[in-house]
Structures are given as structure tokens and as C-alpha cells.
Coordinates of N, CA and C and ligand atoms in Angstrom, one line a residue:
M1 N -191.8 23.8 -7.0 CA -192.4 23.7 -8.3 C -193.4 22.6 -8.3
I2 N -194.6 22.9 -8.6 CA -195.7 22.0 -8.3 C -196.4 21.6 -9.6
G3 N -196.4 20.4 -10.0 CA -197.1 19.9 -11.1 C -198.6 19.8 -10.7
I4 N -199.5 20.4 -11.5 CA -200.9 20.4 -11.0 C -201.8 19.6 -11.9
G5 N -201.2 18.7 -12.8 CA -202.1 17.9 -13.7 C -202.5 18.8 -14.9
A6 N -203.2 18.1 -15.8 CA -203.4 18.7 -17.1 C -204.7 19.4 -17.3
G7 N -205.5 19.6 -16.2 CA -206.7 20.3 -16.3 C -207.8 19.9 -15.4
D8 N -207.8 18.7 -15.0 CA -208.8 18.2 -14.1 C -208.4 18.5 -12.6
P9 N -209.2 19.4 -11.9 CA -208.8 19.7 -10.6 C -208.7 18.5 -9.7
D10 N -209.4 17.4 -10.0 CA -209.3 16.2 -9.2 C -208.1 15.4 -9.4
Q11 N -207.3 15.8 -10.4 CA -206.0 15.1 -10.7 C -204.8 15.8 -10.0
V12 N -205.1 16.7 -9.1 CA -204.0 17.3 -8.3 C -203.7 16.3 -7.2
T13 N -202.4 16.0 -7.0 CA -202.1 14.9 -6.1 C -202.1 15.4 -4.6
V14 N -202.2 14.5 -3.7 CA -202.2 14.9 -2.3 C -200.8 15.6 -2.0
Q15 N -199.8 15.1 -2.6 CA -198.4 15.7 -2.4 C -198.4 17.2 -2.9
A16 N -199.1 17.4 -4.0 CA -199.1 18.8 -4.5 C -199.9 19.7 -3.6
I17 N -201.0 19.1 -3.1 CA -201.9 20.0 -2.1 C -201.1 20.3 -0.9
K18 N -200.3 19.3 -0.3 CA -199.5 19.6 0.9 C -198.5 20.6 0.6
A19 N -197.9 20.5 -0.6 CA -196.8 21.5 -1.0 C -197.4 22.9 -1.2
M20 N -198.6 23.0 -1.8 CA -199.3 24.3 -2.0 C -199.6 25.0 -0.7
R21 N -199.9 24.2 0.3 CA -200.3 24.7 1.6 C -199.1 25.3 2.4
Q22 N -197.9 25.0 1.9 CA -196.7 25.6 2.5 C -196.3 26.9 1.8
V23 N -197.0 27.2 0.7 CA -196.5 28.3 -0.1 C -197.1 29.7 0.4
E24 N -196.2 30.7 0.5 CA -196.7 32.0 0.9 C -196.9 32.9 -0.4
T25 N -196.1 32.7 -1.4 CA -196.2 33.5 -2.6 C -196.2 32.6 -3.8
F26 N -197.3 32.7 -4.6 CA -197.3 31.9 -5.9 C -196.8 32.8 -7.0
F27 N -195.9 32.3 -7.8 CA -195.5 33.1 -9.0 C -196.3 32.5 -10.2
V28 N -197.0 33.3 -10.9 CA -197.8 32.8 -12.0 C -197.3 33.3 -13.3
I29 N -196.8 32.4 -14.1 CA -196.1 32.8 -15.3 C -197.1 32.7 -16.4
G30 N -197.3 33.8 -17.2 CA -198.3 33.8 -18.3 C -197.9 34.7 -19.4
K31 N -198.8 34.7 -20.4 CA -198.5 35.4 -21.6 C -199.5 36.6 -21.7
G32 N -199.8 37.2 -20.6 CA -200.9 38.2 -20.6 C -202.2 37.5 -20.6
E33 N -202.2 36.3 -20.5 CA -203.3 35.3 -20.4 C -204.5 35.5 -21.3
T34 N -204.4 34.9 -22.5 CA -205.5 34.8 -23.3 C -206.2 33.4 -23.1
K35 N -205.5 32.5 -22.5 CA -206.0 31.1 -22.3 C -206.8 31.1 -21.0
H36 N -208.0 31.6 -21.1 CA -208.8 31.8 -19.8 C -209.1 30.5 -19.1
G37 N -209.3 29.4 -19.9 CA -209.5 28.1 -19.3 C -208.4 27.7 -18.4
L38 N -207.2 28.0 -18.8 CA -206.0 27.6 -17.9 C -206.0 28.4 -16.7
V39 N -206.3 29.7 -16.8 CA -206.3 30.6 -15.6 C -207.3 30.1 -14.6
A40 N -208.5 29.8 -15.2 CA -209.6 29.3 -14.4 C -209.3 28.1 -13.6
V41 N -208.6 27.1 -14.3 CA -208.2 25.9 -13.6 C -207.3 26.1 -12.5
R42 N -206.3 27.0 -12.7 CA -205.3 27.3 -11.7 C -206.0 28.0 -10.5
T43 N -206.9 28.9 -10.8 CA -207.6 29.6 -9.7 C -208.5 28.7 -9.0
A44 N -209.2 27.8 -9.7 CA -210.0 26.8 -9.0 C -209.2 25.9 -8.1
I45 N -208.0 25.5 -8.5 CA -207.2 24.6 -7.7 C -206.8 25.3 -6.4
L46 N -206.4 26.6 -6.6 CA -206.0 27.3 -5.4 C -207.2 27.5 -4.4
D47 N -208.3 27.9 -5.0 CA -209.5 28.2 -4.2 C -209.9 26.9 -3.4
Q48 N -209.8 25.8 -4.1 CA -210.3 24.5 -3.6 C -209.3 24.0 -2.5
H49 N -208.0 24.3 -2.6 CA -207.1 23.5 -1.8 C -206.4 24.4 -0.7
M50 N -206.3 25.7 -1.0 CA -205.5 26.5 0.0 C -206.4 26.7 1.3
D51 N -205.7 26.6 2.4 CA -206.4 26.8 3.7 C -205.8 28.0 4.5
R52 N -205.1 28.8 3.8 CA -204.6 30.1 4.5 C -204.3 31.1 3.4
P53 N -204.1 32.4 3.8 CA -203.9 33.4 2.8 C -202.6 33.2 2.0
Y54 N -202.6 33.7 0.8 CA -201.4 33.6 0.0 C -201.3 34.8 -0.9
R55 N -200.1 35.1 -1.4 CA -200.0 36.2 -2.4 C -199.8 35.6 -3.8
I56 N -200.2 36.4 -4.8 CA -199.9 35.9 -6.2 C -199.1 37.0 -6.8
V57 N -198.0 36.7 -7.4 CA -197.2 37.6 -8.2 C -197.3 37.1 -9.6
S58 N -197.8 38.0 -10.5 CA -197.9 37.6 -11.9 C -196.7 38.0 -12.7
I59 N -196.2 37.1 -13.5 CA -195.0 37.3 -14.3 C -195.4 37.2 -15.7
T60 N -195.2 38.3 -16.5 CA -195.6 38.2 -17.9 C -194.4 37.8 -18.7
D61 N -194.7 36.7 -19.5 CA -193.6 36.2 -20.4 C -193.2 37.2 -21.4
P62 N -191.9 37.3 -21.6 CA -191.4 38.1 -22.7 C -191.9 37.5 -24.1
P63 N -192.1 38.3 -25.1 CA -192.6 37.8 -26.4 C -191.6 36.9 -27.0
R64 N -192.1 36.0 -27.9 CA -191.2 35.0 -28.5 C -191.5 34.9 -30.0
D65 N -190.4 34.7 -30.8 CA -190.6 34.5 -32.2 C -191.0 33.0 -32.4
R66 N -192.3 32.8 -32.9 CA -192.8 31.4 -33.0 C -192.3 30.7 -34.2
T67 N -191.8 31.4 -35.2 CA -191.3 30.7 -36.4 C -189.9 31.2 -36.8
P68 N -189.0 30.9 -35.8 CA -187.6 31.4 -36.1 C -186.9 30.6 -37.1
A69 N -185.8 31.2 -37.7 CA -185.0 30.4 -38.6 C -184.2 29.4 -37.8
D70 N -183.6 29.8 -36.7 CA -182.9 28.9 -35.8 C -183.6 28.7 -34.5
Y71 N -184.3 27.6 -34.5 CA -185.2 27.3 -33.3 C -184.5 27.3 -32.0
V72 N -183.4 26.5 -32.0 CA -182.7 26.2 -30.7 C -182.1 27.5 -30.1
D73 N -181.5 28.3 -31.0 CA -180.9 29.6 -30.5 C -181.9 30.5 -30.1
T74 N -183.0 30.6 -30.8 CA -184.1 31.6 -30.5 C -184.7 31.2 -29.1
V75 N -184.9 29.9 -28.9 CA -185.5 29.4 -27.7 C -184.6 29.7 -26.5
A76 N -183.3 29.5 -26.7 CA -182.3 29.7 -25.7 C -182.3 31.2 -25.3
G77 N -182.4 32.1 -26.3 CA -182.4 33.6 -26.0 C -183.7 33.9 -25.2
W78 N -184.8 33.3 -25.6 CA -186.1 33.5 -24.9 C -186.0 33.0 -23.5
H79 N -185.4 31.9 -23.3 CA -185.2 31.3 -21.9 C -184.4 32.3 -21.0
D80 N -183.4 32.9 -21.6 CA -182.5 33.8 -20.9 C -183.4 35.0 -20.4
R81 N -184.2 35.5 -21.4 CA -185.1 36.7 -21.0 C -186.1 36.3 -20.0
R82 N -186.6 35.1 -20.2 CA -187.7 34.6 -19.2 C -187.1 34.5 -17.8
S83 N -185.9 33.9 -17.7 CA -185.3 33.7 -16.4 C -184.9 35.0 -15.8
A84 N -184.5 36.0 -16.6 CA -184.2 37.3 -16.0 C -185.5 37.9 -15.4
V85 N -186.6 37.8 -16.1 CA -187.9 38.3 -15.6 C -188.2 37.5 -14.3
L86 N -188.0 36.2 -14.3 CA -188.3 35.4 -13.1 C -187.4 35.9 -11.9
E87 N -186.1 36.1 -12.2 CA -185.2 36.5 -11.1 C -185.7 37.9 -10.5
S88 N -186.1 38.8 -11.3 CA -186.5 40.1 -10.7 C -187.8 39.9 -9.9
A89 N -188.7 39.0 -10.4 CA -189.9 38.7 -9.6 C -189.5 38.1 -8.2
F90 N -188.5 37.2 -8.2 CA -188.1 36.6 -7.0 C -187.5 37.6 -6.0
A91 N -186.7 38.6 -6.6 CA -186.0 39.5 -5.7 C -186.9 40.2 -4.7
G92 N -186.5 40.2 -3.5 CA -187.3 40.9 -2.5 C -188.4 40.0 -1.9
V93 N -188.6 38.8 -2.4 CA -189.7 38.0 -1.8 C -189.0 37.0 -0.9
T94 N -189.4 37.0 0.3 CA -188.9 36.0 1.3 C -189.9 34.9 1.6
G95 N -189.5 33.9 2.2 CA -190.4 32.8 2.6 C -190.5 31.8 1.5
V96 N -191.6 31.0 1.5 CA -191.7 29.9 0.5 C -192.5 30.4 -0.7
G97 N -191.9 30.2 -1.8 CA -192.6 30.6 -3.1 C -193.0 29.3 -3.8
G98 N -194.0 29.4 -4.6 CA -194.4 28.2 -5.4 C -194.7 28.6 -6.8
I99 N -194.4 27.7 -7.7 CA -194.8 27.9 -9.1 C -195.7 26.7 -9.5
L100 N -196.9 26.9 -10.0 CA -197.8 25.8 -10.4 C -197.4 25.6 -11.9
V101 N -197.1 24.3 -12.2 CA -196.7 24.0 -13.5 C -197.8 23.1 -14.1
W102 N -198.2 23.4 -15.3 CA -199.3 22.6 -16.0 C -198.8 21.2 -16.2
G103 N -199.6 20.2 -15.9 CA -199.2 18.8 -16.2 C -198.1 18.4 -15.2
D104 N -197.0 17.9 -15.8 CA -195.8 17.6 -15.0 C -194.6 18.5 -15.5
P105 N -193.8 19.0 -14.6 CA -192.7 19.9 -14.9 C -191.6 19.2 -15.8
A106 N -191.6 17.9 -15.9 CA -190.6 17.2 -16.7 C -190.9 17.0 -18.2
L107 N -192.1 17.4 -18.6 CA -192.5 17.2 -20.0 C -192.9 18.4 -20.7
Y108 N -192.1 18.8 -21.6 CA -192.3 20.0 -22.4 C -192.7 21.2 -21.6
D109 N -191.9 21.5 -20.6 CA -192.1 22.7 -19.8 C -190.7 23.2 -19.5
S110 N -190.5 24.5 -19.6 CA -189.1 25.0 -19.4 C -188.9 25.6 -18.0
T111 N -189.9 25.5 -17.1 CA -189.7 26.2 -15.8 C -188.5 25.7 -15.1
L112 N -188.3 24.4 -15.1 CA -187.1 23.8 -14.4 C -185.8 24.4 -15.0
R113 N -185.7 24.5 -16.3 CA -184.5 25.0 -16.9 C -184.3 26.5 -16.5
M114 N -185.4 27.2 -16.4 CA -185.3 28.6 -16.1 C -184.8 28.8 -14.6
I115 N -185.4 28.0 -13.7 CA -185.0 28.1 -12.3 C -183.4 27.8 -12.2
Q116 N -183.0 26.8 -13.0 CA -181.6 26.5 -13.0 C -180.7 27.7 -13.5
R117 N -181.3 28.3 -14.5 CA -180.5 29.5 -15.1 C -180.5 30.6 -14.0
V118 N -181.6 30.8 -13.3 CA -181.6 31.9 -12.2 C -180.5 31.5 -11.2
L119 N -180.4 30.3 -10.8 CA -179.4 29.9 -9.8 C -178.0 30.0 -10.4
D120 N -177.8 29.6 -11.7 CA -176.5 29.7 -12.3 C -175.9 31.1 -12.3
R121 N -176.8 32.1 -12.4 CA -176.3 33.5 -12.4 C -175.8 33.9 -11.1
R122 N -176.1 33.1 -10.0 CA -175.5 33.3 -8.7 C -175.8 34.6 -8.0
A123 N -176.8 35.3 -8.5 CA -177.2 36.6 -7.9 C -178.1 36.3 -6.7
M124 N -178.7 35.1 -6.7 CA -179.5 34.8 -5.5 C -179.4 33.3 -5.3
H125 N -179.8 32.9 -4.1 CA -179.7 31.4 -3.8 C -181.0 31.0 -3.1
F126 N -181.5 29.9 -3.5 CA -182.7 29.3 -2.9 C -182.7 27.8 -3.1
D127 N -183.4 27.1 -2.3 CA -183.5 25.6 -2.5 C -184.8 25.4 -3.1
Y128 N -185.0 24.3 -3.9 CA -186.3 24.1 -4.5 C -186.5 22.6 -4.6
E129 N -187.8 22.2 -4.7 CA -188.3 20.8 -4.8 C -189.2 20.8 -5.9
V130 N -189.3 19.6 -6.6 CA -190.2 19.4 -7.7 C -191.3 18.4 -7.3
I131 N -192.5 18.8 -7.4 CA -193.6 17.8 -7.1 C -194.2 17.4 -8.5
P132 N -194.2 16.1 -8.8 CA -194.7 15.7 -10.1 C -196.2 15.8 -10.2
G133 N -196.6 15.9 -11.5 CA -198.1 16.0 -11.7 C -198.5 15.1 -12.8
V134 N -199.8 14.9 -13.0 CA -200.3 14.0 -14.0 C -200.1 14.7 -15.4
T135 N -199.4 14.1 -16.3 CA -199.2 14.8 -17.6 C -200.4 14.6 -18.5
S136 N -200.5 15.4 -19.6 CA -201.5 15.3 -20.5 C -201.4 14.0 -21.3
A137 N -200.2 13.4 -21.4 CA -200.1 12.1 -22.1 C -200.8 11.0 -21.2
Q138 N -200.6 11.1 -19.9 CA -201.3 10.1 -19.1 C -202.8 10.3 -19.1
A139 N -203.3 11.6 -19.1 CA -204.7 11.9 -19.2 C -205.3 11.4 -20.5
L140 N -204.6 11.5 -21.6 CA -205.0 11.0 -22.9 C -205.2 9.5 -22.8
A141 N -204.2 8.8 -22.3 CA -204.2 7.4 -22.3 C -205.4 6.9 -21.4
A142 N -205.6 7.6 -20.3 CA -206.7 7.1 -19.4 C -208.0 7.4 -20.0
R143 N -208.2 8.5 -20.6 CA -209.6 8.8 -21.2 C -209.9 7.9 -22.3
H144 N -208.9 7.5 -23.1 CA -209.1 6.5 -24.2 C -209.0 5.1 -23.8
R145 N -208.6 4.9 -22.5 CA -208.5 3.5 -22.0 C -207.5 2.7 -22.8
V146 N -206.3 3.3 -23.1 CA -205.4 2.7 -24.0 C -204.0 2.7 -23.3
V147 N -203.2 1.7 -23.6 CA -201.8 1.7 -23.2 C -201.0 2.5 -24.3
L148 N -200.0 3.3 -23.8 CA -199.3 4.2 -24.8 C -198.5 3.4 -25.8
H149 N -198.1 2.2 -25.5 CA -197.2 1.5 -26.4 C -197.7 0.0 -26.6
G150 N -197.2 -0.7 -27.6 CA -197.4 -2.1 -27.8 C -196.7 -2.9 -26.7
V151 N -197.0 -4.1 -26.5 CA -196.4 -5.0 -25.5 C -194.8 -4.9 -25.6
G152 N -194.2 -4.5 -24.5 CA -192.7 -4.5 -24.5 C -192.1 -3.5 -25.5
E153 N -192.8 -2.6 -26.1 CA -192.3 -1.7 -27.1 C -192.1 -0.3 -26.5
P154 N -191.3 0.5 -27.1 CA -191.1 1.9 -26.6 C -192.2 2.8 -27.1
V155 N -192.2 4.0 -26.5 CA -193.1 5.0 -27.0 C -192.3 6.3 -27.1
H156 N -192.6 7.0 -28.2 CA -191.8 8.2 -28.6 C -192.7 9.4 -28.3
V157 N -192.2 10.3 -27.5 CA -193.0 11.5 -27.2 C -192.4 12.7 -28.0
T158 N -193.2 13.4 -28.8 CA -192.6 14.4 -29.6 C -193.5 15.6 -29.9
T159 N -193.1 16.5 -30.7 CA -193.9 17.7 -31.0 C -194.5 17.6 -32.4
G160 N -195.5 18.4 -32.7 CA -196.0 18.5 -34.0 C -195.0 18.9 -35.1
R161 N -194.1 19.8 -34.7 CA -193.1 20.3 -35.6 C -192.2 19.1 -36.0
R162 N -191.8 18.3 -35.0 CA -190.9 17.2 -35.3 C -191.6 16.1 -36.0
L163 N -192.8 15.9 -35.7 CA -193.6 14.8 -36.5 C -193.6 15.2 -38.0
R164 N -193.8 16.5 -38.3 CA -193.8 16.9 -39.7 C -192.5 16.7 -40.3
A165 N -191.4 17.0 -39.5 CA -190.0 17.0 -40.1 C -189.5 15.5 -40.2
E166 N -189.9 14.7 -39.3 CA -189.3 13.4 -39.2 C -190.2 12.2 -39.6
G167 N -191.5 12.5 -39.7 CA -192.4 11.4 -40.0 C -192.7 10.5 -38.9
L168 N -193.5 9.5 -39.1 CA -193.9 8.6 -38.0 C -193.0 7.4 -38.0
G169 N -192.5 7.1 -36.8 CA -191.6 6.0 -36.7 C -192.3 4.7 -36.6
A170 N -191.6 3.6 -36.3 CA -192.2 2.3 -36.3 C -193.1 2.0 -35.1
H171 N -192.8 2.8 -34.0 CA -193.6 2.5 -32.8 C -194.6 3.6 -32.5
S172 N -195.1 3.5 -31.3 CA -196.2 4.4 -30.9 C -195.6 5.8 -30.7
T173 N -196.3 6.8 -31.0 CA -195.8 8.2 -30.9 C -196.9 9.1 -30.3
V174 N -196.5 9.8 -29.2 CA -197.4 10.8 -28.6 C -197.0 12.1 -29.1
V175 N -197.9 12.9 -29.6 CA -197.6 14.2 -30.2 C -198.3 15.3 -29.4
M176 N -197.4 16.3 -28.9 CA -197.9 17.4 -28.1 C -197.5 18.7 -28.9
L177 N -198.0 19.8 -28.4 CA -197.6 21.1 -28.9 C -197.8 21.1 -30.5
D178 N -198.9 20.8 -30.9 CA -199.2 20.8 -32.4 C -200.3 21.7 -32.7
G179 N -199.9 22.9 -33.2 CA -201.0 23.8 -33.6 C -201.4 23.6 -35.1
E180 N -200.7 22.7 -35.7 CA -200.9 22.6 -37.2 C -201.6 21.3 -37.7
C181 N -202.1 20.5 -36.8 CA -202.7 19.3 -37.2 C -201.7 18.4 -38.0
S182 N -200.6 18.2 -37.5 CA -199.5 17.6 -38.2 C -199.8 16.1 -38.6
F183 N -200.8 15.6 -38.0 CA -201.2 14.2 -38.3 C -201.7 14.1 -39.7
T184 N -202.1 15.3 -40.3 CA -202.6 15.3 -41.7 C -201.5 15.0 -42.7
A185 N -200.2 15.1 -42.2 CA -199.1 14.9 -43.1 C -198.7 13.4 -43.0
I186 N -199.3 12.6 -42.2 CA -199.0 11.2 -42.0 C -199.9 10.3 -42.9
S187 N -199.2 9.5 -43.7 CA -200.1 8.6 -44.6 C -200.0 7.2 -44.2
G188 N -200.9 6.4 -44.6 CA -200.8 5.0 -44.3 C -202.2 4.5 -43.8
D189 N -202.8 3.5 -44.4 CA -204.1 3.0 -44.0 C -204.0 2.3 -42.6
D190 N -202.7 2.0 -42.2 CA -202.6 1.2 -41.0 C -202.4 2.0 -39.7
V191 N -202.5 3.4 -39.9 CA -202.2 4.2 -38.7 C -203.5 4.5 -37.9
H192 N -203.4 4.3 -36.6 CA -204.6 4.6 -35.8 C -204.3 5.8 -34.9
I193 N -205.3 6.7 -34.7 CA -205.1 7.9 -33.9 C -206.0 7.9 -32.7
W194 N -205.5 8.3 -31.5 CA -206.3 8.5 -30.3 C -206.1 10.0 -30.0
W195 N -207.1 10.9 -30.2 CA -206.9 12.3 -30.1 C -207.8 12.8 -28.9
G196 N -207.2 13.8 -28.2 CA -208.0 14.4 -27.1 C -207.7 15.9 -27.0
A197 N -208.8 16.7 -26.8 CA -208.6 18.1 -26.6 C -209.2 18.5 -25.2
Y198 N -208.7 19.5 -24.6 CA -209.2 20.0 -23.3 C -209.4 18.9 -22.3
L199 N -208.4 18.0 -22.2 CA -208.6 16.8 -21.4 C -208.8 17.2 -19.9
G200 N -209.8 16.7 -19.3 CA -210.1 17.0 -17.9 C -210.8 18.3 -17.7
M201 N -211.2 19.0 -18.8 CA -211.9 20.2 -18.7 C -213.3 20.1 -19.2
P202 N -214.1 21.1 -19.0 CA -215.5 20.9 -19.4 C -215.7 20.6 -20.9
D203 N -214.8 21.2 -21.8 CA -215.0 20.9 -23.2 C -214.2 19.7 -23.7
E204 N -213.8 18.9 -22.8 CA -213.1 17.7 -23.2 C -213.7 17.0 -24.4
T205 N -212.9 16.7 -25.4 CA -213.4 16.1 -26.7 C -212.4 15.0 -27.1
L206 N -213.0 13.8 -27.3 CA -212.1 12.6 -27.7 C -212.6 12.1 -29.1
I207 N -211.6 11.8 -29.9 CA -211.9 11.1 -31.2 C -210.9 10.1 -31.4
E208 N -211.3 8.9 -31.8 CA -210.4 7.8 -32.0 C -210.8 7.0 -33.2
G209 N -209.8 6.5 -34.0 CA -210.1 5.6 -35.1 C -209.0 5.5 -36.1
P210 N -209.2 4.8 -37.2 CA -208.1 4.7 -38.2 C -207.9 6.1 -38.7
L211 N -206.6 6.6 -38.8 CA -206.3 8.0 -39.2 C -207.0 8.4 -40.5
P212 N -207.0 7.6 -41.6 CA -207.6 8.1 -42.8 C -209.1 8.3 -42.6
A213 N -209.7 7.6 -41.7 CA -211.2 7.7 -41.5 C -211.6 8.9 -40.7
V214 N -210.7 9.2 -39.7 CA -211.2 10.3 -38.7 C -210.4 11.6 -38.9
C215 N -209.4 11.6 -39.8 CA -208.5 12.8 -39.9 C -209.3 14.1 -40.1
D216 N -210.2 14.1 -41.1 CA -210.9 15.3 -41.5 C -211.8 15.7 -40.3
Q217 N -212.4 14.7 -39.7 CA -213.3 15.0 -38.6 C -212.6 15.7 -37.4
I218 N -211.3 15.2 -37.2 CA -210.5 15.9 -36.1 C -210.2 17.3 -36.5
V219 N -209.8 17.5 -37.8 CA -209.4 18.9 -38.2 C -210.6 19.8 -38.1
R220 N -211.8 19.3 -38.5 CA -213.0 20.2 -38.4 C -213.4 20.5 -37.0
R221 N -213.4 19.4 -36.1 CA -213.8 19.6 -34.7 C -212.8 20.5 -34.0
R222 N -211.5 20.3 -34.3 CA -210.5 21.2 -33.6 C -210.7 22.6 -34.0
A223 N -211.0 22.9 -35.3 CA -211.2 24.3 -35.7 C -212.4 24.9 -35.0
E224 N -213.5 24.1 -35.0 CA -214.8 24.6 -34.3 C -214.5 25.0 -32.9
L225 N -213.8 24.0 -32.2 CA -213.6 24.3 -30.7 C -212.7 25.5 -30.5
R226 N -211.7 25.6 -31.4 CA -210.8 26.7 -31.2 C -211.5 28.0 -31.5
D227 N -212.3 28.0 -32.5 CA -213.0 29.3 -32.8 C -213.9 29.6 -31.7
R228 N -214.6 28.6 -31.1 CA -215.6 28.9 -30.0 C -214.9 29.4 -28.8
N229 N -213.7 28.8 -28.4 CA -213.1 29.2 -27.1 C -211.9 30.2 -27.3
G230 N -211.4 30.4 -28.5 CA -210.3 31.3 -28.7 C -209.0 30.6 -28.4
W231 N -209.0 29.4 -27.9 CA -207.7 28.7 -27.7 C -208.0 27.2 -27.7
I232 N -207.0 26.4 -27.9 CA -207.2 24.9 -27.7 C -205.9 24.3 -27.3
M233 N -206.0 23.2 -26.5 CA -204.9 22.3 -26.2 C -205.3 20.9 -26.6
D234 N -204.5 20.3 -27.5 CA -204.8 18.9 -27.8 C -203.5 18.1 -27.9
I235 N -203.7 16.8 -27.8 CA -202.6 15.8 -27.8 C -203.1 14.6 -28.5
Y236 N -202.2 13.8 -29.1 CA -202.7 12.5 -29.6 C -201.6 11.5 -29.7
L237 N -202.1 10.2 -29.8 CA -201.3 9.1 -29.9 C -201.5 8.5 -31.3
L238 N -200.3 8.2 -32.0 CA -200.4 7.5 -33.3 C -199.7 6.2 -33.2
R239 N -200.3 5.2 -33.8 CA -199.6 3.9 -33.8 C -200.0 3.1 -35.1
R240 N -199.0 2.5 -35.7 CA -199.3 1.6 -36.8 C -199.8 0.3 -36.3
R241 N -200.8 -0.3 -37.0 CA -201.3 -1.6 -36.6 C -200.2 -2.6 -36.8
G242 N -199.9 -3.4 -35.7 CA -198.8 -4.3 -35.8 C -199.1 -5.6 -36.6
Ligands
SAM1 C1 -196.2 23.3 -23.0 S1 -196.8 21.7 -23.1 C2 -197.0 21.3 -21.4 C3 -197.2 19.8 -21.1 C4 -197.4 19.5 -19.7 N1 -196.2 19.8 -18.9 C5 -197.8 18.1 -19.4 O1 -197.2 17.4 -18.6 O2 -198.8 17.7 -20.0 C6 -198.5 22.0 -23.6 C7 -199.0 20.8 -24.5 O3 -199.5 19.8 -23.6 C8 -200.6 19.2 -24.1 N2 -201.7 19.4 -23.2 C9 -201.6 19.9 -21.9 N3 -202.7 19.8 -21.3 C10 -203.6 19.3 -22.1 C11 -205.0 19.0 -22.0 N4 -205.7 19.2 -20.9 N5 -205.6 18.5 -23.1 C12 -205.0 18.2 -24.2 N6 -203.7 18.5 -24.4 C13 -203.0 19.0 -23.3 C14 -200.9 19.9 -25.5 O4 -200.3 19.1 -26.5 C15 -200.2 21.2 -25.3 O5 -199.9 21.7 -26.6

């Protein structure tokens, strides 16, 4: 399982390239791929770094209820269906397989959990290794040239859904997976936002400033970019002035 960074092909690590070059079959997990930018980055990475022939097996994600009444149960059921699909894709393939994971596999990605589910079913056995990648949280911090937390303080990494439900805590908060501009629900003149979309990709867009001052600008810009490209990926850091 190879973390490939959050979009910039130059942020693929030497370790990831070495691992990719051992792979005979890549399993590409997608949703019938509407996010063409992501497919393009993955293809560019393979084109740039592979030095021998390889096979690609596409795996289409089973559909998922995005607004379920019981989020945890629904996601667990979806993971079961996904891991079953993964298991049948693995069956019959010998040699070294590889899965390219966006960013780092340890952050808001379920591939590791699904691999474990496949192994838990005991219908097949394989060994696997995880190669870390640059996460979008790191890419955001680097592009804004900011430390993710105050001196000696913690940083909270969460989703848009949870930010809306729980509000902003006392410390720094990184928000991912937010299709709803959940920062609009946060009040306070003392909140600063560092926002980034398509980090490392040609449409990379950065906006930073006091939240009340830049909130509308981010909402507008995000909508324009999403309309133009048909998809968007964005992430942001929120922090109250100390
Ligand atoms: C399913 S999570 C995967 C995160 C990934 N494993 C990582 O380490 O960054 C997808 C979320 O990551 C963030 N993200 C990933 N790549 C990004 C990028 N290039 N620009 C902005 N946000 C990104 C967005 O918040 C997006 O909703």
C-alpha cells in the first residue's frame, strides 16, 4: 500500500517509487471516476516512475449512502461490501500487487481497514507493507508556510461534519472532507483560516485571513472552481488568535 502524496507528482517519496517498481499489478479503487484530476495524477505518477510493464486492475467502489441516519453502521456495511469487492479482485492474481493511496494511508482513508477485513475473512493470505505519503494536511501547511499548531499545543484533525456538530475547540483544527463549507458555521472575530484547494495540482488555490473577512470569498471561489472542474478537494486550518 503506497501513499503517493496529495497531488503533486514531485511529492512522491523515493521509498514509494522503489515500492512501485516492485509491483506487477496495481489495483485502482475508484467510483467509476468522475474525479479526472485524481486519475490524471495517478497515471502521471505511474508514467513518470515505472520502469517496467505492469497491469492495472480497476475496482469500482460499491455505492454508498452519503447521508445515513446511522453513520457508523452504514460505513461499516459499506466497508464490508468494499472489502468483498477487493477480495474478488485479488483472487487469481499472483505476484506483487500495489494499491496507490491518496496522501497518506493513515489519514482518512479506509484502505488499510479493508485489507485487514480481507485477511480476517481468512479466504486468502498475503503479506503487506505500508509506505507513508505526504498528507494534504502537510501540503496545506507547507503552501501557507504555517505551523499546524501553536507552540507546544496540540492540533485536532477532523471532518467538516464533526466541525459542524462539535464546533471549534480551543486549539488549532485541521478540517478535511468538508463538502459543505462548514467553516461558515464558526463564529468569532478571533478565528483565522488557512484554506487550500487542489494542493499540488495545476488549479491550486490558497486563501488565508481572519475568518469573518475571507469566509464569503472562500465560499464563492470554491463554488466557481467546483463548477468549472466538476469536483473539488479542499482542506483548511482554523485557529483562534491566542
Ligand atoms: C478521503 S480524504 C484522504 C486524505 C489523504 N489520505 C491525505 O493523507 O491527505 C480526502 C480529503 O483530503 C483532503 N485532500 C486530499 N488531497 C487534497 C489536495 N490536493 N488539496 C486539498 N485537499 C486535499 C480533502 O479534505 C479531501 O476531502
